[in-house]
PDB file of C-alpha atoms and ligand atoms in Angstrom:
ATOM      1  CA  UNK A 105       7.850 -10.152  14.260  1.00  0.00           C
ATOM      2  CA  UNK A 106       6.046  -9.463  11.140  1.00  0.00           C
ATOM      3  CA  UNK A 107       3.175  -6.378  11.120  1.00  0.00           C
ATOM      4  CA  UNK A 108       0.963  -6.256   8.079  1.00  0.00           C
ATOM      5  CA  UNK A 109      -0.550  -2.953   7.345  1.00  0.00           C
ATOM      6  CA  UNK A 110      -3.209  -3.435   4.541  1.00  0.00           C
ATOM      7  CA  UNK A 111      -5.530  -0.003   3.881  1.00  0.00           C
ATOM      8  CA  UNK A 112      -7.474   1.178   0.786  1.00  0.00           C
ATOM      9  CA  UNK A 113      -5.230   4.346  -1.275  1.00  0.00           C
ATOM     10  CA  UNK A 114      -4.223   7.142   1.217  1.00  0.00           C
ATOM     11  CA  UNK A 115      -6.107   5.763   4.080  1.00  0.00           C
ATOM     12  CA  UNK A 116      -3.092   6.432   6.156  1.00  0.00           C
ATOM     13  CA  UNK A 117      -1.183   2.647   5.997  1.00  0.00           C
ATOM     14  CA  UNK A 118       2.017   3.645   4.656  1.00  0.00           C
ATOM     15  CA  UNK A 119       2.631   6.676   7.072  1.00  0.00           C
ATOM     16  CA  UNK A 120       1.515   4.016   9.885  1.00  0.00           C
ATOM     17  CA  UNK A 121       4.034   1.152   8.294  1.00  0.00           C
ATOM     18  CA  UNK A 122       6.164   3.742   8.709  1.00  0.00           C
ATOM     19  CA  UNK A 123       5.951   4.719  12.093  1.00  0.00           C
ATOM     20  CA  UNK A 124       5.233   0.951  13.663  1.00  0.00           C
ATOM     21  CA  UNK A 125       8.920   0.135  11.915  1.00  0.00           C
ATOM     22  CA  UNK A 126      10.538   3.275  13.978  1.00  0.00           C
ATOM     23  CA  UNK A 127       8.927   2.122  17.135  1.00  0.00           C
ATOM     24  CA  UNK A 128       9.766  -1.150  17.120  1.00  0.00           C
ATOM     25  CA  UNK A 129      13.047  -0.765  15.133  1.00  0.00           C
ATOM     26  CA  UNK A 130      11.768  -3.390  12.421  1.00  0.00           C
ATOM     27  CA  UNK A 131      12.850  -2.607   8.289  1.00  0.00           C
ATOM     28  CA  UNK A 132      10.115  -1.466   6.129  1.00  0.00           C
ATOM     29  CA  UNK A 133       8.613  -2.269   2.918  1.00  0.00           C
ATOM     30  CA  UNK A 134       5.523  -0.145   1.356  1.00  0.00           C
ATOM     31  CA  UNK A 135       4.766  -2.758  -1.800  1.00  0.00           C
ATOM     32  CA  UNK A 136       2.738  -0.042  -3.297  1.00  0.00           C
ATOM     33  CA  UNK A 137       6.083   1.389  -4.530  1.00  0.00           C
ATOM     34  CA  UNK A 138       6.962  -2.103  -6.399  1.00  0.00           C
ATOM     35  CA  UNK A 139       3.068  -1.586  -8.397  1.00  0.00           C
ATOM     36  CA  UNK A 140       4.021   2.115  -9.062  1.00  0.00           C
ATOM     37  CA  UNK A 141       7.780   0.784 -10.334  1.00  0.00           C
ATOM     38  CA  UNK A 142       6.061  -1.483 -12.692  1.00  0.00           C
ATOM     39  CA  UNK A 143       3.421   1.539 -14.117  1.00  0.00           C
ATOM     40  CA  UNK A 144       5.894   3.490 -14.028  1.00  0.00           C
ATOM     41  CA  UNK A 145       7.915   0.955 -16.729  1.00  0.00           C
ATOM     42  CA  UNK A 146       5.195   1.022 -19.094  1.00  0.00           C
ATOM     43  CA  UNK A 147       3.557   4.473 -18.948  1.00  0.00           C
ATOM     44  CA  UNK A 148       2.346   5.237 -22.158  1.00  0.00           C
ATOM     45  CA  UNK A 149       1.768   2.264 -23.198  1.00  0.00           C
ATOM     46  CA  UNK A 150      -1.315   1.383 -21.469  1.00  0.00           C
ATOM     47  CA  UNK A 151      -3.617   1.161 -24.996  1.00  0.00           C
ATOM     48  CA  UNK A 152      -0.785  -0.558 -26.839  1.00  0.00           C
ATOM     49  CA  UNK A 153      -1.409  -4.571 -27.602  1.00  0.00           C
ATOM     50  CA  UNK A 154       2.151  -5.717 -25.945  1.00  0.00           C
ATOM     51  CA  UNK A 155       0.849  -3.589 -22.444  1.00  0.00           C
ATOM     52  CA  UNK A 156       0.769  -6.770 -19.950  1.00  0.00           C
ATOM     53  CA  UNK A 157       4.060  -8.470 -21.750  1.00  0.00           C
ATOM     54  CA  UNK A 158       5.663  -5.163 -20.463  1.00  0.00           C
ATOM     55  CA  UNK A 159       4.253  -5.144 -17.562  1.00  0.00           C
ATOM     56  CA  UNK A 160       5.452  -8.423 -16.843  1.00  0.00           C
ATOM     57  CA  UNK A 161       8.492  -8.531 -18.303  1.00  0.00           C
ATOM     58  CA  UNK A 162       8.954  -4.907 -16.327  1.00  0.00           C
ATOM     59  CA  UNK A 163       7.572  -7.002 -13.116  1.00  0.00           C
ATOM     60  CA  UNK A 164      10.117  -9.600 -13.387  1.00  0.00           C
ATOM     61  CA  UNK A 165      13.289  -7.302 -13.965  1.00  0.00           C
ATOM     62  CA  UNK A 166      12.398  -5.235 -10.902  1.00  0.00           C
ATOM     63  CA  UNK A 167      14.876  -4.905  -7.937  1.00  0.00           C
ATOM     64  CA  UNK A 168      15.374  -2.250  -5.388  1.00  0.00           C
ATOM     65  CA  UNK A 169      16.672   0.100  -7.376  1.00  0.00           C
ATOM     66  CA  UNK A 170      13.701   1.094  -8.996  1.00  0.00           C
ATOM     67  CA  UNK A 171      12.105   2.152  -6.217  1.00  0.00           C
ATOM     68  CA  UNK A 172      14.135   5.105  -5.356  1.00  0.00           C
ATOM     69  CA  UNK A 173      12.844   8.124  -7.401  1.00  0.00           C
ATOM     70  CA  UNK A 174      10.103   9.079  -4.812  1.00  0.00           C
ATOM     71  CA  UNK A 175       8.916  12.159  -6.509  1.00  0.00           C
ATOM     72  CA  UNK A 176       7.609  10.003  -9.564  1.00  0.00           C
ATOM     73  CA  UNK A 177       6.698   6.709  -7.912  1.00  0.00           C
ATOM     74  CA  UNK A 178       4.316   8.419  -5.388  1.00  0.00           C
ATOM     75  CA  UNK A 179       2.476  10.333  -7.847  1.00  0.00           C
ATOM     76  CA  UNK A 180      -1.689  10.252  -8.191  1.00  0.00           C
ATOM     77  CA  UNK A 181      -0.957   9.724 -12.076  1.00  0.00           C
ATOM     78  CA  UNK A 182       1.164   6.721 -11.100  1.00  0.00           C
ATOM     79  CA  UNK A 183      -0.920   5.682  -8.543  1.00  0.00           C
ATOM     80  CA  UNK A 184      -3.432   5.175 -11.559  1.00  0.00           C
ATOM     81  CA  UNK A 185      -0.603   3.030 -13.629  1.00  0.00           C
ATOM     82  CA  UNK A 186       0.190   1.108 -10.616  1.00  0.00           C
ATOM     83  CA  UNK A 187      -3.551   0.032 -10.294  1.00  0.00           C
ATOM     84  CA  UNK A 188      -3.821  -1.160 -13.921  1.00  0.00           C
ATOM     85  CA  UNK A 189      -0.750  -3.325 -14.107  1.00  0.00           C
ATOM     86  CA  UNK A 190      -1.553  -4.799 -10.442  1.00  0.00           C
ATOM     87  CA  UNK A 191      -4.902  -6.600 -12.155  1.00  0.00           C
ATOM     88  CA  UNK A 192      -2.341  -8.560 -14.117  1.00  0.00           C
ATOM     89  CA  UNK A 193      -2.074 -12.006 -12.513  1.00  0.00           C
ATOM     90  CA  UNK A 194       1.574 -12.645 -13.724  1.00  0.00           C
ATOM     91  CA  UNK A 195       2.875  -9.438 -12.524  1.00  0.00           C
ATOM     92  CA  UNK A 196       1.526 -10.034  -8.786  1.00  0.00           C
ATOM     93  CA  UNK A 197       3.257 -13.603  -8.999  1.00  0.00           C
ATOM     94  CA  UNK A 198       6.486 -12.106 -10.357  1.00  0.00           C
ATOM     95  CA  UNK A 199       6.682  -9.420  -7.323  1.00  0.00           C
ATOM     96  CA  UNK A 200       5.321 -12.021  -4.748  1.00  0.00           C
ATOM     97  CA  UNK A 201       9.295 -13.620  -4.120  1.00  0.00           C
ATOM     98  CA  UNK A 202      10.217  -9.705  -3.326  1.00  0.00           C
ATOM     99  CA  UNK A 203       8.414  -9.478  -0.564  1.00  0.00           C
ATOM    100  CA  UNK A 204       7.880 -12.446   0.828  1.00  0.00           C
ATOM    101  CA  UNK A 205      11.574 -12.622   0.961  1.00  0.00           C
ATOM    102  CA  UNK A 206      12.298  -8.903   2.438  1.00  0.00           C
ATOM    103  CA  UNK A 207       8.969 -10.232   5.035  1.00  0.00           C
ATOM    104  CA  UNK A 208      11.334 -13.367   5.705  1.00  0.00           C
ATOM    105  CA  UNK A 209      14.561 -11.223   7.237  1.00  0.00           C
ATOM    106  CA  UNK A 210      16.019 -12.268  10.187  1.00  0.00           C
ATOM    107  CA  UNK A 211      13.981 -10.288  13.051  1.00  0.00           C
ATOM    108  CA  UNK A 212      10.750  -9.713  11.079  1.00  0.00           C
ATOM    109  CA  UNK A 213       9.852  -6.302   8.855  1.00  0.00           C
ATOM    110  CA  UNK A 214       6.675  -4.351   8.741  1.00  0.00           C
ATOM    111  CA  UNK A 215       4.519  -4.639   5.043  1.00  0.00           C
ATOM    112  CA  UNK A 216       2.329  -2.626   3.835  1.00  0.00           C
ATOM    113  CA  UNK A 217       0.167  -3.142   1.100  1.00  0.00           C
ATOM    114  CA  UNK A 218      -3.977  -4.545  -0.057  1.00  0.00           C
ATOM    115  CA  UNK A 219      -2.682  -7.721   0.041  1.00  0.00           C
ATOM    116  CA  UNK A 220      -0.353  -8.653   3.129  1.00  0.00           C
ATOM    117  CA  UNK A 221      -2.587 -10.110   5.611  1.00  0.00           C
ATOM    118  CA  UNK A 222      -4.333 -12.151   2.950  1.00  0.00           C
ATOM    119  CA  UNK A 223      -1.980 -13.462   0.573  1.00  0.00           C
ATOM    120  CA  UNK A 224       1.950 -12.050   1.332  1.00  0.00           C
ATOM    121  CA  UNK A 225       1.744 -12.796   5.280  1.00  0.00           C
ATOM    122  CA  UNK A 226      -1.273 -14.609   6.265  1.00  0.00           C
ATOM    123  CA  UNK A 227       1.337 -15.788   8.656  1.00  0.00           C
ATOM    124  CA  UNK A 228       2.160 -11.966   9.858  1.00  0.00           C
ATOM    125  CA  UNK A 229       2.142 -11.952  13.647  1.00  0.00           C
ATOM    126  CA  UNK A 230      -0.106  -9.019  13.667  1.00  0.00           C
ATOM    127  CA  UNK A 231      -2.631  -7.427  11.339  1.00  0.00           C
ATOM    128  CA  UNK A 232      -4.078  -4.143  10.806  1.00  0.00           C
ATOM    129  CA  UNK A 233      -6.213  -3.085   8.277  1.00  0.00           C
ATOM    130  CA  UNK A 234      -6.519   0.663   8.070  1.00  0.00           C
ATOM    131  CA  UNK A 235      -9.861   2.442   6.872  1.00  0.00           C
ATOM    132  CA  UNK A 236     -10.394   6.037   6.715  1.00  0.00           C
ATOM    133  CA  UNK A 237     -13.541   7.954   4.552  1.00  0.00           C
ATOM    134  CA  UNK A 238     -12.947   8.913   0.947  1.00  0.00           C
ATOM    135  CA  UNK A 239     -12.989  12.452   1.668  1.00  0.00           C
ATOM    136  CA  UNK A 240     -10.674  12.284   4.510  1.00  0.00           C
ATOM    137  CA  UNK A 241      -8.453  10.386   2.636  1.00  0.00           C
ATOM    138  CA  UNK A 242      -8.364  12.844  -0.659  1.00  0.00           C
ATOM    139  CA  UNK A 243      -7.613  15.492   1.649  1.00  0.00           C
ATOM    140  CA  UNK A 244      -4.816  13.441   3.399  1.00  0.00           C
ATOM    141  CA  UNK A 245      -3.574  12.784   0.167  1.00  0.00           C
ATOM    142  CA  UNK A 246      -3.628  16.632  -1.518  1.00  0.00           C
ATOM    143  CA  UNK A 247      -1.901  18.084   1.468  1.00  0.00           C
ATOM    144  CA  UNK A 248       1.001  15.798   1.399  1.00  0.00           C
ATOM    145  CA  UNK A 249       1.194  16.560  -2.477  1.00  0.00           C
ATOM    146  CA  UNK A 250       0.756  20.165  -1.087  1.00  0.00           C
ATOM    147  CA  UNK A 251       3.629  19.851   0.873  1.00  0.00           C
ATOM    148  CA  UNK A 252       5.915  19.115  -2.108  1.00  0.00           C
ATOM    149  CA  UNK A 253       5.011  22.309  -4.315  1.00  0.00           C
ATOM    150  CA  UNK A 254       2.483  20.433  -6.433  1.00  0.00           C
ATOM    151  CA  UNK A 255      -0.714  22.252  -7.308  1.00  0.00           C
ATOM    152  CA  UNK A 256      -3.538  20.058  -6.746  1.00  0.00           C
ATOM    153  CA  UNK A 257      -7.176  19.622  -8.188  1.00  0.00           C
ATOM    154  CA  UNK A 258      -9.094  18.235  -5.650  1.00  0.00           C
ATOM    155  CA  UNK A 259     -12.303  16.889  -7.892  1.00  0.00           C
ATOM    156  CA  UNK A 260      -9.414  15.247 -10.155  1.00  0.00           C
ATOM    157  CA  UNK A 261      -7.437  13.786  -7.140  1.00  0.00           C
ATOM    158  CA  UNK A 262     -10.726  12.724  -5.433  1.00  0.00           C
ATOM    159  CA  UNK A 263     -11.607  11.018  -8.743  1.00  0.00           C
ATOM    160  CA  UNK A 264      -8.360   9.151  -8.932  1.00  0.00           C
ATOM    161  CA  UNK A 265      -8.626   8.067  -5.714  1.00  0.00           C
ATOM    162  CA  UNK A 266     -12.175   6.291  -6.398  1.00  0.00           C
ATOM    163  CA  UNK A 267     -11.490   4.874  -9.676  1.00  0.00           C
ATOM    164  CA  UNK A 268      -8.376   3.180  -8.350  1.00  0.00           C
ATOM    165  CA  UNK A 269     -10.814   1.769  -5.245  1.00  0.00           C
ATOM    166  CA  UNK A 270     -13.236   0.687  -7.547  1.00  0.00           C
ATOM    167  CA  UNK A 271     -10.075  -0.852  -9.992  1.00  0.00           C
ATOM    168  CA  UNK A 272      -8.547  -2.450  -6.715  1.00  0.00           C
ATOM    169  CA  UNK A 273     -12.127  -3.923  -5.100  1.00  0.00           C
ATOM    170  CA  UNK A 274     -12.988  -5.279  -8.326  1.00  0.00           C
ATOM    171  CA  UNK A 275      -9.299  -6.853  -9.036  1.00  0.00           C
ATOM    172  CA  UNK A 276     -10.038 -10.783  -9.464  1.00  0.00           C
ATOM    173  CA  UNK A 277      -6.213 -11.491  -8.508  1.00  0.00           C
ATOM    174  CA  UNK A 278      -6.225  -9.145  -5.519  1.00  0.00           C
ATOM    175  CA  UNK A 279      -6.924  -9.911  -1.795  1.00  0.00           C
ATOM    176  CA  UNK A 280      -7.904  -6.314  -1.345  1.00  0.00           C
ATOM    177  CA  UNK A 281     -10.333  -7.265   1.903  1.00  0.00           C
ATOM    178  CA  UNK A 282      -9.639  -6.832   5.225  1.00  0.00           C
ATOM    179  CA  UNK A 283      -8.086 -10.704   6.879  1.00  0.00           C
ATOM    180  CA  UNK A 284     -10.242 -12.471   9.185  1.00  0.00           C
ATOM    181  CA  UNK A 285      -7.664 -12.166  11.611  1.00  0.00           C
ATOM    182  CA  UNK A 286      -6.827  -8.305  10.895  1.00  0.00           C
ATOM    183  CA  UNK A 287      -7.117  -5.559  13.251  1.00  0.00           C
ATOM    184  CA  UNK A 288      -9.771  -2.475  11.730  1.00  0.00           C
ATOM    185  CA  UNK A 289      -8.381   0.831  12.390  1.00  0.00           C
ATOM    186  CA  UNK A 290     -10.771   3.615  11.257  1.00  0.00           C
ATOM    187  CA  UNK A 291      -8.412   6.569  11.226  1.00  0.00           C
ATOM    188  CA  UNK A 292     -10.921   9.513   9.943  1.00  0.00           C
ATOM    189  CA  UNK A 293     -11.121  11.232  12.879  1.00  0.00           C
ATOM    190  CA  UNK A 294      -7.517  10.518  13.925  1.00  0.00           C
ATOM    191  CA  UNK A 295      -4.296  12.508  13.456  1.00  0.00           C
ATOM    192  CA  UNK A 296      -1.142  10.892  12.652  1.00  0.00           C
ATOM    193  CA  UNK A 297      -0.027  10.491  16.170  1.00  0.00           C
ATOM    194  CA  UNK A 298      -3.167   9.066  17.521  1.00  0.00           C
ATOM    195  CA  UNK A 299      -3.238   6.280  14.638  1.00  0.00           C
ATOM    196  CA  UNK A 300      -0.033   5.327  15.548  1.00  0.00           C
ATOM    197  CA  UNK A 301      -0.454   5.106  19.031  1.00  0.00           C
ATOM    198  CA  UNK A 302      -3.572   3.163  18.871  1.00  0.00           C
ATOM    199  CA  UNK A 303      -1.840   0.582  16.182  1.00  0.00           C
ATOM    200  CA  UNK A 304       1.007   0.315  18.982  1.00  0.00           C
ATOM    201  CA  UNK A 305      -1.375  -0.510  21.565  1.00  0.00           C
ATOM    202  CA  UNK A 306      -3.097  -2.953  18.918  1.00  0.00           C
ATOM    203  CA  UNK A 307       0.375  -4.558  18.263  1.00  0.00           C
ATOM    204  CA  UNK A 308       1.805  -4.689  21.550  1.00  0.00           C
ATOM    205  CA  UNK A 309      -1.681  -6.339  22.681  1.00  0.00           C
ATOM    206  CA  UNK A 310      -1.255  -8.889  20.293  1.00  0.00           C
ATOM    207  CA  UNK A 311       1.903  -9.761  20.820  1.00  0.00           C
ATOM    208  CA  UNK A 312       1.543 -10.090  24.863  1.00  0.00           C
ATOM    209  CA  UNK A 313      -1.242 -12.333  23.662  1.00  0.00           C
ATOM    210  CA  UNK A 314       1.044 -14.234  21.769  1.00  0.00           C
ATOM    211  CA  UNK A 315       3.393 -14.529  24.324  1.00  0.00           C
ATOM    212  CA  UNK A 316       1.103 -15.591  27.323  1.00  0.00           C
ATOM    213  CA  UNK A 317      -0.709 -18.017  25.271  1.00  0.00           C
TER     214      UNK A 317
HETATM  215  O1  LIG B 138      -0.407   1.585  -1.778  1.00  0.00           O
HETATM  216  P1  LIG B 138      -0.388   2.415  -3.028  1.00  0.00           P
HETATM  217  O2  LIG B 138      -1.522   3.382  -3.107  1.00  0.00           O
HETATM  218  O3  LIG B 138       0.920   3.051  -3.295  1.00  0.00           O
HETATM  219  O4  LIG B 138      -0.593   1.347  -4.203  1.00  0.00           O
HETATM  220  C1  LIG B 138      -0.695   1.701  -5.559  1.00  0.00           C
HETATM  221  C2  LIG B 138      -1.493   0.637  -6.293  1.00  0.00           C
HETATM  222  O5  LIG B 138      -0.720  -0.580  -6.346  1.00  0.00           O
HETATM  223  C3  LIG B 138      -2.804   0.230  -5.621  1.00  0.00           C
HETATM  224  O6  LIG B 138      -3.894   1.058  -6.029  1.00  0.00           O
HETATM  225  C4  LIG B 138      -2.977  -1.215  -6.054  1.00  0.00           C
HETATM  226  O7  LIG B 138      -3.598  -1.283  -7.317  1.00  0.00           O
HETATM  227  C5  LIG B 138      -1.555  -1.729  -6.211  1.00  0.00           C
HETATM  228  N1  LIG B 138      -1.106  -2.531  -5.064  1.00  0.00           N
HETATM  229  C6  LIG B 138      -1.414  -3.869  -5.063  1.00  0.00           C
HETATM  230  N2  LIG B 138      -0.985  -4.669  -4.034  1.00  0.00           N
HETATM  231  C7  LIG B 138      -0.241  -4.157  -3.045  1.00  0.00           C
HETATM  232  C8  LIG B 138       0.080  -2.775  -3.024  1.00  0.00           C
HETATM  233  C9  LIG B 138      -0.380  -1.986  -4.056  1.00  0.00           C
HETATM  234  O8  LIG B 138      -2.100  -4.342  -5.984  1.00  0.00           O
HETATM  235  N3  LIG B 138       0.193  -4.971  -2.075  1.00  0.00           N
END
């Protein structure tokens, strides 16, 4: 079975990925990590002339083990990087084989991303795309970077959070929209455990759908 778990920045996807792959015991891949990997390569270089040929080249040498140092990848600052280097279409075509193949395992994997439904998985068995308010989602976002000893300024993180939207809506090589065949799950007003619970009721629903028909 393969769940894809698409959502605008902090709107609650990757904690749901997250969960959905503990329930049903499925691996789990949060491709925002592989855009942050790639900023990551080439921060400080943004202005420079050879930016995108390191980006690239950075997209292309990627493997898992550039993914591990958490505390860096899931930064707001690298948030920013990753949204920059995802416009570039050679460095979404050079991480597309990644996931598609981890997607491809034996027994299925959970993805989450802007662009699973659409363009990694429009062959995922289920769908989901998760919504929540800007606010909500700034404030999701701060407390979590809370949680790790950061100090956080609100009206900076807030402003991140909209220029990547407005970066990621306006992407020309994206598929940042929700899939015809997508679930909507508007998690404002939801905690963590009542998101998850309604995307297992959403999944299992599908799938018994799947199964009958
Ligand atoms: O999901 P996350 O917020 O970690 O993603 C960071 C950035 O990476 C996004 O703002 C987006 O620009 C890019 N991204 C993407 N396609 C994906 C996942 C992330 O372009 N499937």
């Amino acid at each position: 079975m393969i769940i894809a778990v698409d959502g605008p920045a902090a709107s609650g996807k990757g904690t749901l990925a997250a969960g959905l792959a503990r329930h049903y015991r499925l691996p789990h891949l949060d491709t925002g990590l592989l855009y942050r990997a790639v900023g990551r390569a080439i921060a400080g270089r943004e202005d420079s002339a050879d930016f995108e040929a390191a980006a690239i080249a950075a997209a292309r040498a990627l493997d898992a083990a550039h993914l591990t140092d958490l505390a860096v990848l899931t930064s707001a600052e690298t948030g920013v990087l990753a949204s920059k280097v995802a416009v570039i279409a050679e460095v979404r075509a050079a991480l597309f084989a990644f996931q598609r193949e981890f997607a491809l395992q034996p027994g299925g994997a959970v993805l989450d991303g802007r662009d699973i439904g659409t363009k990694i998985c429009p062959d995922a068995d289920v769908k989901l795309f998760i919504q929540a308010d800007s606010k909500a989602r700034m404030e999701r976002r701060a407390k979590q970077l809370e949680e790790r000893g950061l100090i956080v300024d609100r009206y900076v993180l807030y402003h991140q959070i909209e220029e990547r939207d407005s970066r990621d809506m306006l992407n020309p090589h994206g598929g940042f929209y929700k899939a015809a065949d997508a679930h909507l799950l508007d998690t404002t007003l939801l905690g963590i455990e009542a998101a998850l619970r309604a995307a297992i009721e959403i999944v299992d629903r599908d799938m018994a759908l799947k199964a009958g028909g």
